[in-house]
XYZ file of C-alpha atoms in Angstrom:
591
model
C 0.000 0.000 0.000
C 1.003 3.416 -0.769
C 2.358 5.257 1.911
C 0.688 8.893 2.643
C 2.681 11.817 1.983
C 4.371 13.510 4.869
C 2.688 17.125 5.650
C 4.914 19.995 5.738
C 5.843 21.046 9.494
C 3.508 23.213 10.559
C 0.674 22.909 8.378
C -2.647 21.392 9.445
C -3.463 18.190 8.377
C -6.429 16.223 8.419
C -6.749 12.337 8.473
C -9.874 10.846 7.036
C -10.551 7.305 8.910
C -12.921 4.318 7.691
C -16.318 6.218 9.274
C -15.001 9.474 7.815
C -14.341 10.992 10.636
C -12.264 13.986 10.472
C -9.029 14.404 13.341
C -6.842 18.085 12.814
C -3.600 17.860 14.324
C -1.964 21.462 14.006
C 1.557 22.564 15.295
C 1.990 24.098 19.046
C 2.432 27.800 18.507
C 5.804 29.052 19.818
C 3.868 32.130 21.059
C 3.458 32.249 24.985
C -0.470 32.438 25.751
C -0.021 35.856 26.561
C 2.731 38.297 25.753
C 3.901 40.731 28.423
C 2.999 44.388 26.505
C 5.427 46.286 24.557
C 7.085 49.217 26.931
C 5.526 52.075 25.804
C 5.755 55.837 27.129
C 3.981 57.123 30.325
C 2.619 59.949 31.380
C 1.891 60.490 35.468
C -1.842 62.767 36.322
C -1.760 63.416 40.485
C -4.938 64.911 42.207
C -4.678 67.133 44.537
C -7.935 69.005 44.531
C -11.404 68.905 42.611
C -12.119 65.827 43.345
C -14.561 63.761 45.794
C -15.360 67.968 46.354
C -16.728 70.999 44.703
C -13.622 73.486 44.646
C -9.850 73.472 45.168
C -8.847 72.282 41.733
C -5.761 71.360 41.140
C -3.887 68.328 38.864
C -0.431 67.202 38.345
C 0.992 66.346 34.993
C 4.305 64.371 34.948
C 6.364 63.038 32.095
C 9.872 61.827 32.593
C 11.455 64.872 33.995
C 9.272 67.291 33.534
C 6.073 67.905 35.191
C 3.134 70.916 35.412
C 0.257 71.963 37.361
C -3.087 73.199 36.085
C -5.073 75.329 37.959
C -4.974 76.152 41.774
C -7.709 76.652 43.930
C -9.883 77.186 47.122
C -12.314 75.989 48.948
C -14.684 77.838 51.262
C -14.825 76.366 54.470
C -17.864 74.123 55.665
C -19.774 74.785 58.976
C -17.663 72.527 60.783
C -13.923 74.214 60.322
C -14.446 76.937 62.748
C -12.910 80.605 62.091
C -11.486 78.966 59.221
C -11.050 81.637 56.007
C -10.637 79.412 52.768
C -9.827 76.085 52.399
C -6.277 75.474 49.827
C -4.489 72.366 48.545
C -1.607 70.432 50.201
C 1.251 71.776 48.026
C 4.171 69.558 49.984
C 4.282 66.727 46.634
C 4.862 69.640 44.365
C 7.580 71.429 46.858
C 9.263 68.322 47.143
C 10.078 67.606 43.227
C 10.108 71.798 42.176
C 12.757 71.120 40.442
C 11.015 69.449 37.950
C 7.989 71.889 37.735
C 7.856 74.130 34.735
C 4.636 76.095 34.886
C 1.152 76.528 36.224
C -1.608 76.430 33.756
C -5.124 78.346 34.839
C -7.994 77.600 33.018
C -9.996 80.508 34.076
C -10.574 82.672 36.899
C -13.112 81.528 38.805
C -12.131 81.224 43.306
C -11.696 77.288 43.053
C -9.401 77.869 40.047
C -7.301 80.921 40.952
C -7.672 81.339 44.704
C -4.677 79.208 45.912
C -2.221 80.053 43.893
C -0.545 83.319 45.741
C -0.036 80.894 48.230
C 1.568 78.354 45.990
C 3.802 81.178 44.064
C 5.350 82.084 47.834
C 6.754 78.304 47.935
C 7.724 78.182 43.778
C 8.906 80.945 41.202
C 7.597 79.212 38.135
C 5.624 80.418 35.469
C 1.745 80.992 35.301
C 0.321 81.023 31.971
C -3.770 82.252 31.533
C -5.390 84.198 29.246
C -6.098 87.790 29.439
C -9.425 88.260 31.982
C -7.584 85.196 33.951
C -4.627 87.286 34.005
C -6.142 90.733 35.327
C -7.172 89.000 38.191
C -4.738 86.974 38.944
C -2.963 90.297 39.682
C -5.087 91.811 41.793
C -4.887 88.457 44.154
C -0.994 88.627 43.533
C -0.221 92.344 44.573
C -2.840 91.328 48.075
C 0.424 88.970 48.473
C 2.787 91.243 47.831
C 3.969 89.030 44.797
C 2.927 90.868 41.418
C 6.764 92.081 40.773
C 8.275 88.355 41.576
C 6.098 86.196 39.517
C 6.382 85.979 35.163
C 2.453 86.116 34.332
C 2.271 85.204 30.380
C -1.061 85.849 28.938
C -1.911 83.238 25.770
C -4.792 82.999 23.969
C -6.851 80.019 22.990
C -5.269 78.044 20.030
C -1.708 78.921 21.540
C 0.334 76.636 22.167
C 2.738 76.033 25.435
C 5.855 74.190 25.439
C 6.899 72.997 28.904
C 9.846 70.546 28.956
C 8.303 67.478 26.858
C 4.701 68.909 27.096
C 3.019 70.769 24.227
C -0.146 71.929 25.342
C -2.671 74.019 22.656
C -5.277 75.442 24.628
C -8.891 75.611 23.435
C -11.788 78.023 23.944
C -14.798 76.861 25.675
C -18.061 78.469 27.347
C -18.435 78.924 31.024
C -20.134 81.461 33.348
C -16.801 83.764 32.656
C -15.296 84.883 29.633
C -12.010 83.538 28.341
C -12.342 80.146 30.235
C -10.284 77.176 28.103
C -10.098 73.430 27.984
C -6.353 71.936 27.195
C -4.810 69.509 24.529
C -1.847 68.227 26.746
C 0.281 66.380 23.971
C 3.761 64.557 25.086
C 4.813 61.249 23.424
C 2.480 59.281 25.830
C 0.182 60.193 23.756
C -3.195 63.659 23.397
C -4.725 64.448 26.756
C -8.078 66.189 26.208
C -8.873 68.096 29.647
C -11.996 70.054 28.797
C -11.901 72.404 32.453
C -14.948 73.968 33.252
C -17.006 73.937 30.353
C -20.888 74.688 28.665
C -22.158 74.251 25.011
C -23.957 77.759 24.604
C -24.843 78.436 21.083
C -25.717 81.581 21.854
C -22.935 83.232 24.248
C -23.397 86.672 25.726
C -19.962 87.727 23.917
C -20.749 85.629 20.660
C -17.999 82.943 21.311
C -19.379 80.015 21.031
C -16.726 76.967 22.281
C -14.500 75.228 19.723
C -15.664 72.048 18.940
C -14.107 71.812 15.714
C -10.760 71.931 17.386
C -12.199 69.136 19.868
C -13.294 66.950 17.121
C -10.560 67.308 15.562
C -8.391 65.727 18.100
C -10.352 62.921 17.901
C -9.801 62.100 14.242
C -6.485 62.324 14.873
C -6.633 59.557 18.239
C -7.052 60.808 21.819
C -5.348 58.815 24.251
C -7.339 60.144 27.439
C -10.614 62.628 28.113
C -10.639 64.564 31.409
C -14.258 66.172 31.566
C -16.274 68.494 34.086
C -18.732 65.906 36.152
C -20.258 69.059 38.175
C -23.808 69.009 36.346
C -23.705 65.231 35.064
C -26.967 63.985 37.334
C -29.082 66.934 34.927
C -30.238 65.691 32.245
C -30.517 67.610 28.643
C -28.296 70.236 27.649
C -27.222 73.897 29.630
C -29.128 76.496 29.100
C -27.960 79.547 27.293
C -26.859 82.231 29.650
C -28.466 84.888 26.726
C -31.769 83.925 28.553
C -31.107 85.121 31.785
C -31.476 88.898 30.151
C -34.401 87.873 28.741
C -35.765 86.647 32.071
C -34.257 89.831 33.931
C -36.419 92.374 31.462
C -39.558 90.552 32.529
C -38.602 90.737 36.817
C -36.983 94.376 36.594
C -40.866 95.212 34.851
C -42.461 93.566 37.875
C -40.533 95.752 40.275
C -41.942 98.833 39.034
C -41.908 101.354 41.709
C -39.126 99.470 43.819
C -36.009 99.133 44.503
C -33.859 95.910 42.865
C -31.289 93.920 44.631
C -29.758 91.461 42.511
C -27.428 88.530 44.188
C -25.022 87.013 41.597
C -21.464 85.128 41.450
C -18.718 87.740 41.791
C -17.212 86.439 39.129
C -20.273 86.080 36.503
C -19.487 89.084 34.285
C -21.776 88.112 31.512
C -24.670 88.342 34.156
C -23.548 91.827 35.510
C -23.396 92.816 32.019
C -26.699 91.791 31.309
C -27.569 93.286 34.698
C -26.245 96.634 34.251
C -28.199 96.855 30.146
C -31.176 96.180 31.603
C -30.861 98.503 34.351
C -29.560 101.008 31.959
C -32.654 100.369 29.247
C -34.910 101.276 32.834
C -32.841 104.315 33.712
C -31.636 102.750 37.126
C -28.943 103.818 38.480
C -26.129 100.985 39.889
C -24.382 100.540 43.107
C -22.125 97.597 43.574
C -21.414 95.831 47.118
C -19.075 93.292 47.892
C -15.075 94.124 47.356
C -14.735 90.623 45.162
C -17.846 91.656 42.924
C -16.318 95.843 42.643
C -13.055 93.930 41.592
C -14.358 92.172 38.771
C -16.359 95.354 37.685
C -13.179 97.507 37.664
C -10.730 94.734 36.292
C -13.668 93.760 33.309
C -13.828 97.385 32.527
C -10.078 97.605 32.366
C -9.867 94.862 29.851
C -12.340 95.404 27.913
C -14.990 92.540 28.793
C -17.583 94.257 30.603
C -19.502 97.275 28.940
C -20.363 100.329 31.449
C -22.996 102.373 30.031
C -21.713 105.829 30.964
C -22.626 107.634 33.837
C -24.790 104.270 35.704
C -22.394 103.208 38.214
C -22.583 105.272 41.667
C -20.683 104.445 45.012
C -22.452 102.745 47.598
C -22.686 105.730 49.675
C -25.109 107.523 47.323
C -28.046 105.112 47.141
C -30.006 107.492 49.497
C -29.880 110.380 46.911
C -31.948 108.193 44.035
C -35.941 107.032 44.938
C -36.199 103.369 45.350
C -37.315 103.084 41.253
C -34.468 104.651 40.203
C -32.233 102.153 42.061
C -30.232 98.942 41.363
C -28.269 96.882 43.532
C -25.847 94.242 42.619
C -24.220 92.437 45.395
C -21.916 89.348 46.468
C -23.419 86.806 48.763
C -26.070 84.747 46.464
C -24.815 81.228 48.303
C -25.575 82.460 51.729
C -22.058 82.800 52.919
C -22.005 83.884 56.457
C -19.569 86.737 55.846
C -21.099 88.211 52.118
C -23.260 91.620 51.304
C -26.313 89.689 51.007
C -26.284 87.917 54.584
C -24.964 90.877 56.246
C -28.261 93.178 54.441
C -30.902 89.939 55.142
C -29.697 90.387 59.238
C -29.829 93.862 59.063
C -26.491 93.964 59.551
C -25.062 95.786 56.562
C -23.900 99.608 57.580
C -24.853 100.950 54.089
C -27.667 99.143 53.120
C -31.026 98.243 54.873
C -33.882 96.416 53.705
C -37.645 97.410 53.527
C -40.724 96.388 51.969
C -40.023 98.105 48.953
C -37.027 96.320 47.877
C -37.388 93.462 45.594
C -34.829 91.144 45.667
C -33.499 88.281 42.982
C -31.012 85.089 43.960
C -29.545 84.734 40.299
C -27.560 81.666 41.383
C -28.416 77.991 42.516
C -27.338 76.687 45.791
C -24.265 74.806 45.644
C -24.144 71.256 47.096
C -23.809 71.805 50.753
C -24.929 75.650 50.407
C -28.827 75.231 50.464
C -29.516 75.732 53.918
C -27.551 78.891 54.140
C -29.354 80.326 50.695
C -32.216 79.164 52.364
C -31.489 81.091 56.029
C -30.959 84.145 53.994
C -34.221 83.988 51.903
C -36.725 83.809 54.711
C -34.909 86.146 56.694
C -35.365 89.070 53.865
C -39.042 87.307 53.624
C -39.467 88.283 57.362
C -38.142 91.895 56.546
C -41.146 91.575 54.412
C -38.704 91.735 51.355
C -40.559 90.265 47.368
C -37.475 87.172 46.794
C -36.566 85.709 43.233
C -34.645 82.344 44.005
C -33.942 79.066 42.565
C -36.439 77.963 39.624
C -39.156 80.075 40.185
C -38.103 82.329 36.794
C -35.088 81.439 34.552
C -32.746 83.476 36.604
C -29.514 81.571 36.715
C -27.635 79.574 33.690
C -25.050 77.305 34.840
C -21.775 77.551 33.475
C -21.298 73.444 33.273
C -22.536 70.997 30.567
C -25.503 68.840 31.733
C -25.879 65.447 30.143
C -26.554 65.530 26.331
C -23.445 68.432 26.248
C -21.214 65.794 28.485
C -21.784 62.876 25.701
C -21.422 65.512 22.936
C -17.793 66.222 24.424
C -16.660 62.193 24.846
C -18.721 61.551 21.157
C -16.553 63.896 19.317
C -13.198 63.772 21.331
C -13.821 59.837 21.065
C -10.853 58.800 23.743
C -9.441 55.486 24.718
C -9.842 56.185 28.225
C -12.021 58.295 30.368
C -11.711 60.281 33.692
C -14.122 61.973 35.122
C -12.883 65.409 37.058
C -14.514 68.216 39.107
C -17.269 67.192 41.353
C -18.169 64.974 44.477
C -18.495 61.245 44.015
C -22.128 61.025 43.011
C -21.011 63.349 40.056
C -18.025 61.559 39.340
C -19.796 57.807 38.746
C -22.608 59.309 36.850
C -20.412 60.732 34.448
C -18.666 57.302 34.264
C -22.087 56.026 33.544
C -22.759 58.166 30.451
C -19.179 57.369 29.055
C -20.084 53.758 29.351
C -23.215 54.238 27.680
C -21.287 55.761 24.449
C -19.660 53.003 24.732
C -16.505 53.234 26.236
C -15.668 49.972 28.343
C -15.531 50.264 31.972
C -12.228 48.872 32.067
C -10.964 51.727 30.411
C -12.684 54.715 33.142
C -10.811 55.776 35.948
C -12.807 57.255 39.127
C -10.587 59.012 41.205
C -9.800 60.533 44.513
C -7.894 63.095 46.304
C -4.641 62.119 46.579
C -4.710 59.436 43.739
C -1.217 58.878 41.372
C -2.674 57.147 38.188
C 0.301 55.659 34.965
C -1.413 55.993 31.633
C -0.044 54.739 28.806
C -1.499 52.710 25.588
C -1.389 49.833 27.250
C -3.600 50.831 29.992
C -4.543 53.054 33.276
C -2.552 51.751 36.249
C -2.698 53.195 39.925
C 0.065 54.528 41.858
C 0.746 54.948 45.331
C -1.177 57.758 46.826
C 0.904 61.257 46.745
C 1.039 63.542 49.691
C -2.591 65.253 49.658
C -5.676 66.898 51.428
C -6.537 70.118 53.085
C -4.567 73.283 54.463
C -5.973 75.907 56.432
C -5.795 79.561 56.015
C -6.750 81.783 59.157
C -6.045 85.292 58.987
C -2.314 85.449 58.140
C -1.568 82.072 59.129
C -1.482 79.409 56.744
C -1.432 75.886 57.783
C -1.098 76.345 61.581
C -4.825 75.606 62.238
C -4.990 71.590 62.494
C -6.675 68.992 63.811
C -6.124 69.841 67.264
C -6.938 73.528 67.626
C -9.984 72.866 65.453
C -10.780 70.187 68.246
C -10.267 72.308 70.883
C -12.631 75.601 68.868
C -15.336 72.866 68.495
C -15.209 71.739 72.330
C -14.800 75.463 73.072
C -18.465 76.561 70.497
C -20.171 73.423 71.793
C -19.580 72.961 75.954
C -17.717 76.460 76.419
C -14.477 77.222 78.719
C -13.682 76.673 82.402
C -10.741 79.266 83.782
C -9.162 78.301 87.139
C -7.022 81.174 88.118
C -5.302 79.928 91.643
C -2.216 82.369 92.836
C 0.550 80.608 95.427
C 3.596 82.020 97.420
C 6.415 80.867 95.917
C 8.253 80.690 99.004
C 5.453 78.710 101.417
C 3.951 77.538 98.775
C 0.436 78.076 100.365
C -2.869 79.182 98.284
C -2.653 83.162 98.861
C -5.533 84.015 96.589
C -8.462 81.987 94.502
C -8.803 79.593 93.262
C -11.204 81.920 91.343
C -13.235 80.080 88.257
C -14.187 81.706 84.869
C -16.894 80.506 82.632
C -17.258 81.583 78.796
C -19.929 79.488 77.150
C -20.632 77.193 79.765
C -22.989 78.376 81.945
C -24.111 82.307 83.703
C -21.763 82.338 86.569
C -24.435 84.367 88.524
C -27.231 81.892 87.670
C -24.940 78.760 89.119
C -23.549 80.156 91.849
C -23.316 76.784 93.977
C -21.874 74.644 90.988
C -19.020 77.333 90.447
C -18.212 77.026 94.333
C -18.027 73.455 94.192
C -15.436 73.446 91.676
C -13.623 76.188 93.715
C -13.346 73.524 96.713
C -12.293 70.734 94.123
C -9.683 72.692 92.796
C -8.771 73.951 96.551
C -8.551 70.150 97.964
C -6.219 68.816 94.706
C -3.818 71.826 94.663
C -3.430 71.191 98.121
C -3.194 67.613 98.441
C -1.007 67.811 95.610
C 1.447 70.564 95.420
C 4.841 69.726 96.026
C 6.421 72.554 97.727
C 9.712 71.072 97.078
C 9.730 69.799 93.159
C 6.889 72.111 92.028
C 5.515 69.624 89.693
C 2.350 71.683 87.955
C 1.836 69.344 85.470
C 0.435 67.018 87.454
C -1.297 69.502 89.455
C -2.916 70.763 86.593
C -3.616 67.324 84.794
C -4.976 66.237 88.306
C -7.145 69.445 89.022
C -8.252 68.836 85.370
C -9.564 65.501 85.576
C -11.687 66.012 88.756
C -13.489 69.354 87.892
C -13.928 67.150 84.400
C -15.572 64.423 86.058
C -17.440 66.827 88.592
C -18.855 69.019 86.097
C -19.715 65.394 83.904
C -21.799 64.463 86.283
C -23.498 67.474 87.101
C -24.270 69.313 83.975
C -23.709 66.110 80.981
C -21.731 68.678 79.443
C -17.551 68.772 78.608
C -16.163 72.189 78.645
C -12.554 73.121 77.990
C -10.869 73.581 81.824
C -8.039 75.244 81.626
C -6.308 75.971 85.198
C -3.784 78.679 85.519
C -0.969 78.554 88.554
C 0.740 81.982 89.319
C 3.393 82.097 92.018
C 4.431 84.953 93.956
């Protein structure tokens, strides 16, 4: 019988048997059954602010030896950080590598954009690059600091393009509740980083500039590697709308206030809105007073540049409001979310040295409540309402626009940018996975999303996302002049001291006896009305008496343990008496 060919090596081949059944015998690949990936270039993202929070943005680009930050911001404080002024980033992972750093990139000019970086630029002399509002006031926050001479400001324009160490970043116009905000195309041989900052789709702008989406889709024909994109208003569905309607909204209310006087409550920084503000007022011959030194800032440095219109002869100074009637009046103030320390809370209280409220003033609330801000907007509303004050808030007329992309404009962005991978930025948690959730559903795989936090050190590459370990991160403190020298512990001790109040022993001993000469004499701040408790302040007399004198060594003069001893039992005394735990704080003099 004929013997069968041999097969090549390699090939398949196929053996028929008698009941033509068919057997393939193919060759072992020499291929592993996976491949480790090809090296390919990296590029290091750090957050240390904007996210897991509303405010306090601020991200860390690193490639090889080079690295950059864009934007630095605040945070105001929430109820529970006590005398606390703002809120800034940890800048200690960026101190430690400066080196390295060759810029700061601001997208626009908004507080939680701008409002750490003085305090940054007193730590690093680098460059800050911003366009031309951003600029303006960036200087005004700079010569506050002292630092306006010492720092290189370069003022770009959207479509320019920044070279910093490997980085080339183009920077791209976009909408937002200020003018001259701009997303980024960070480009370095990892690969195109789209980050789009804070950003709307308004197709019909205040200053006729709609945002560049050609220049966005664009980068994605050519391959986008990753898409950073503003989460803040992804739980809305539909798209923004257009901050041109606010004026339209603002002709109908100024109408309604005929015979009254108009308070209007806006973002300091809106100046689209005060524009719109100050043409309608103009159109009613009202006159226009301005309160709040953030909001008279942004008048004067809009002005300046060129981005905010004054009709001639309608501004006045505060101090002249009584001169015009009520309808020939318009007030634009700071304070529309209800800060404690703003124009509006201080007028709502009655509180405000210039301005006071009647009956005839009709206030509007062009803003919405920020997470966590409600109940404050809401303090200030029905306290006006009790001044028997007419109040415009929230949705009851299209007062407000937002200045971030709600859902349809969010899946516009990641449809036409069309990245590999997808982080969402800017917003708390609950903003951050819904975004996720509408990239998904354009079909990017979940595999390929990153949801990060504070602190977070992420590798991206083509080959994938991979996490880091965590970089230094988190909150410091700015009180007055001091910055960072409010911690955990004195915030402790301000909380004990605003909740359960302060207990003073004052007890004064001869040094050379050693014997109690005078006191022990007690002092109560927010604990109870000394004259009201008479018997529970004596009793804490006697305790403090009996352990200073059981105690005191006349010989070592150990007061720590006095005072940790006299401590504990007027504690525990005052425990048991009252349920409450005041700071005691006992003072030895010697004489």
């Amino acid at each position: 019988m004929q013997k069968e060919k041999a097969m090549p090596r390699g090939a398949d081949y196929v053996k028929r048997n008698s009941k033509r059944r068919y057997y393939t015998y193919r060759k072992a690949s020499k291929k592993p059954a996976s491949l480790p990936p090809m090296d390919t270039e990296k590029v290091k993202i750090s957050f240390l602010g904007g996210m897991n929070e509303i405010g306090k943005n601020m991200t860390l680009f690193e490639y090889k030896s080079d690295m950059f930050v864009l934007d630095c911001g605040l945070a105001f404080p929430s109820a529970e950080l006590l005398g606390v002024d703002i809120v800034i980033p940890d800048f200690s992972h960026i101190i430690a590598f400066q080196e390295r750093l060759r810029g700061i990139i601001i997208t626009h000019g908004h507080e939680d954009h701008i409002g750490g970086l003085a305090y940054l630029l007193k730590q690093v002399n680098v460059p800050v690059y911003a366009t031309k509002l951003t600029i303006g006031l960036i200087k005004g926050k700079l010569e506050e600091h002292g630092l306006l001479g010492s720092v290189k400001l370069v003022e770009i324009k959207p479509r320019d393009n920044i070279t910093l160490g490997q980085f080339n970043i183009e920077l791209i116009h976009v909408n937002h509740s200020i003018p001259d905000a701009v997303g980024l195309a960070i480009k370095c041989p990892a690969g195109v980083i789209i980050h789009t900052g804070d950003f709307k789709v308004d197709t019909t702008p205040v200053d006729g500039d709609m945002i560049d989406l050609p220049r966005f889709a664009e980068y994605g024909k050519r391959g986008v590697l990753a898409l950073m994109s503003d989460s803040t208003n992804s739980e809305r569905p539909g798209t923004t709308m257009s901050e041109k309607s606010v004026g339209e909204s603002f002709e109908l209310l100024f109408r309604k206030a005929k015979g009254k006087r108009i308070i209007v409550a806006t973002f300091a920084s809106n100046i689209h809105r005060v524009q719109q503000i100050m043409d309608v007022a103009d159109t009613r011959n009202r006159k226009v007073a301005v309160v709040g030194r953030s909001l008279e800032n942004l008048v004067k440095v809009g002005a300046e540049l060129g981005y905010l219109n004054v009709p001639e002869g309608i501004l006045i100074p505060i101090d002249r409001i009584r001169d015009y009637p009520d309808d020939k009046l318009l007030i634009i103030t700071t304070g529309s979310q209800g800060e404690p320390m703003s124009a509006l809370t201080k007028i709502a209280m009655g509180e405000h040295r210039k301005v006071n409220v009647t009956p005839n003033d009709y206030v509007i609330i062009s803003a919405t409540p920020i997470p966590g801000n409600e109940k404050m907007v809401s303090n200030v509303v029905n306290a006006l309402m009790k001044r028997g004050v007419e109040v415009i808030y929230e949705n009851m007329y299209d007062v407000h626009a937002s200045g971030h992309a709600c859902q349809q404009d969010l899946k516009l962005m990641i449809g036409i940018v069309k990245p590999k991978y997808f982080i969402p930025v800017h917003g708390e948690q609950k903003h951050l996975i819904n975004h996720a959730t509408l990239a998904e559903s354009m079909g990017i795989s979940r595999d390929n999303i990153f949801i990060g936090d504070i602190g977070n050190c992420i590798e991206l590459s083509e080959n994938g996302i991979k996490k880091l370990d965590d970089v230094p991160s988190g909150e410091t403190y700015v009180d007055g002049y001091g910055v960072g020298d409010v911690g955990n512990v004195v915030l402790g001790d301000r909380r004990i001291l605003s909740r359960d109040g302060i207990i003073i022993i004052v007890t004064t001993i001869d040094c050379s006896s050693g014997y109690i000469i005078a006191g022990p004499d007690v002092i109560s701040r927010g604990f109870v009305f000394v004259k009201e408790n008479e018997e529970l302040i004596n009793s804490i007399k006697e305790i403090a008496y009996e352990v200073i004198s059981d105690r005191y060594d006349r010989r070592y003069r150990d007061w720590n343990s006095v005072r940790s001893k006299v401590k504990d039992e007027v504690a525990r005394y005052v425990l048991e008496r009252t349920k409450r735990k005041p700071m005691i704080l006992p003072i030895f003099m010697e004489v």
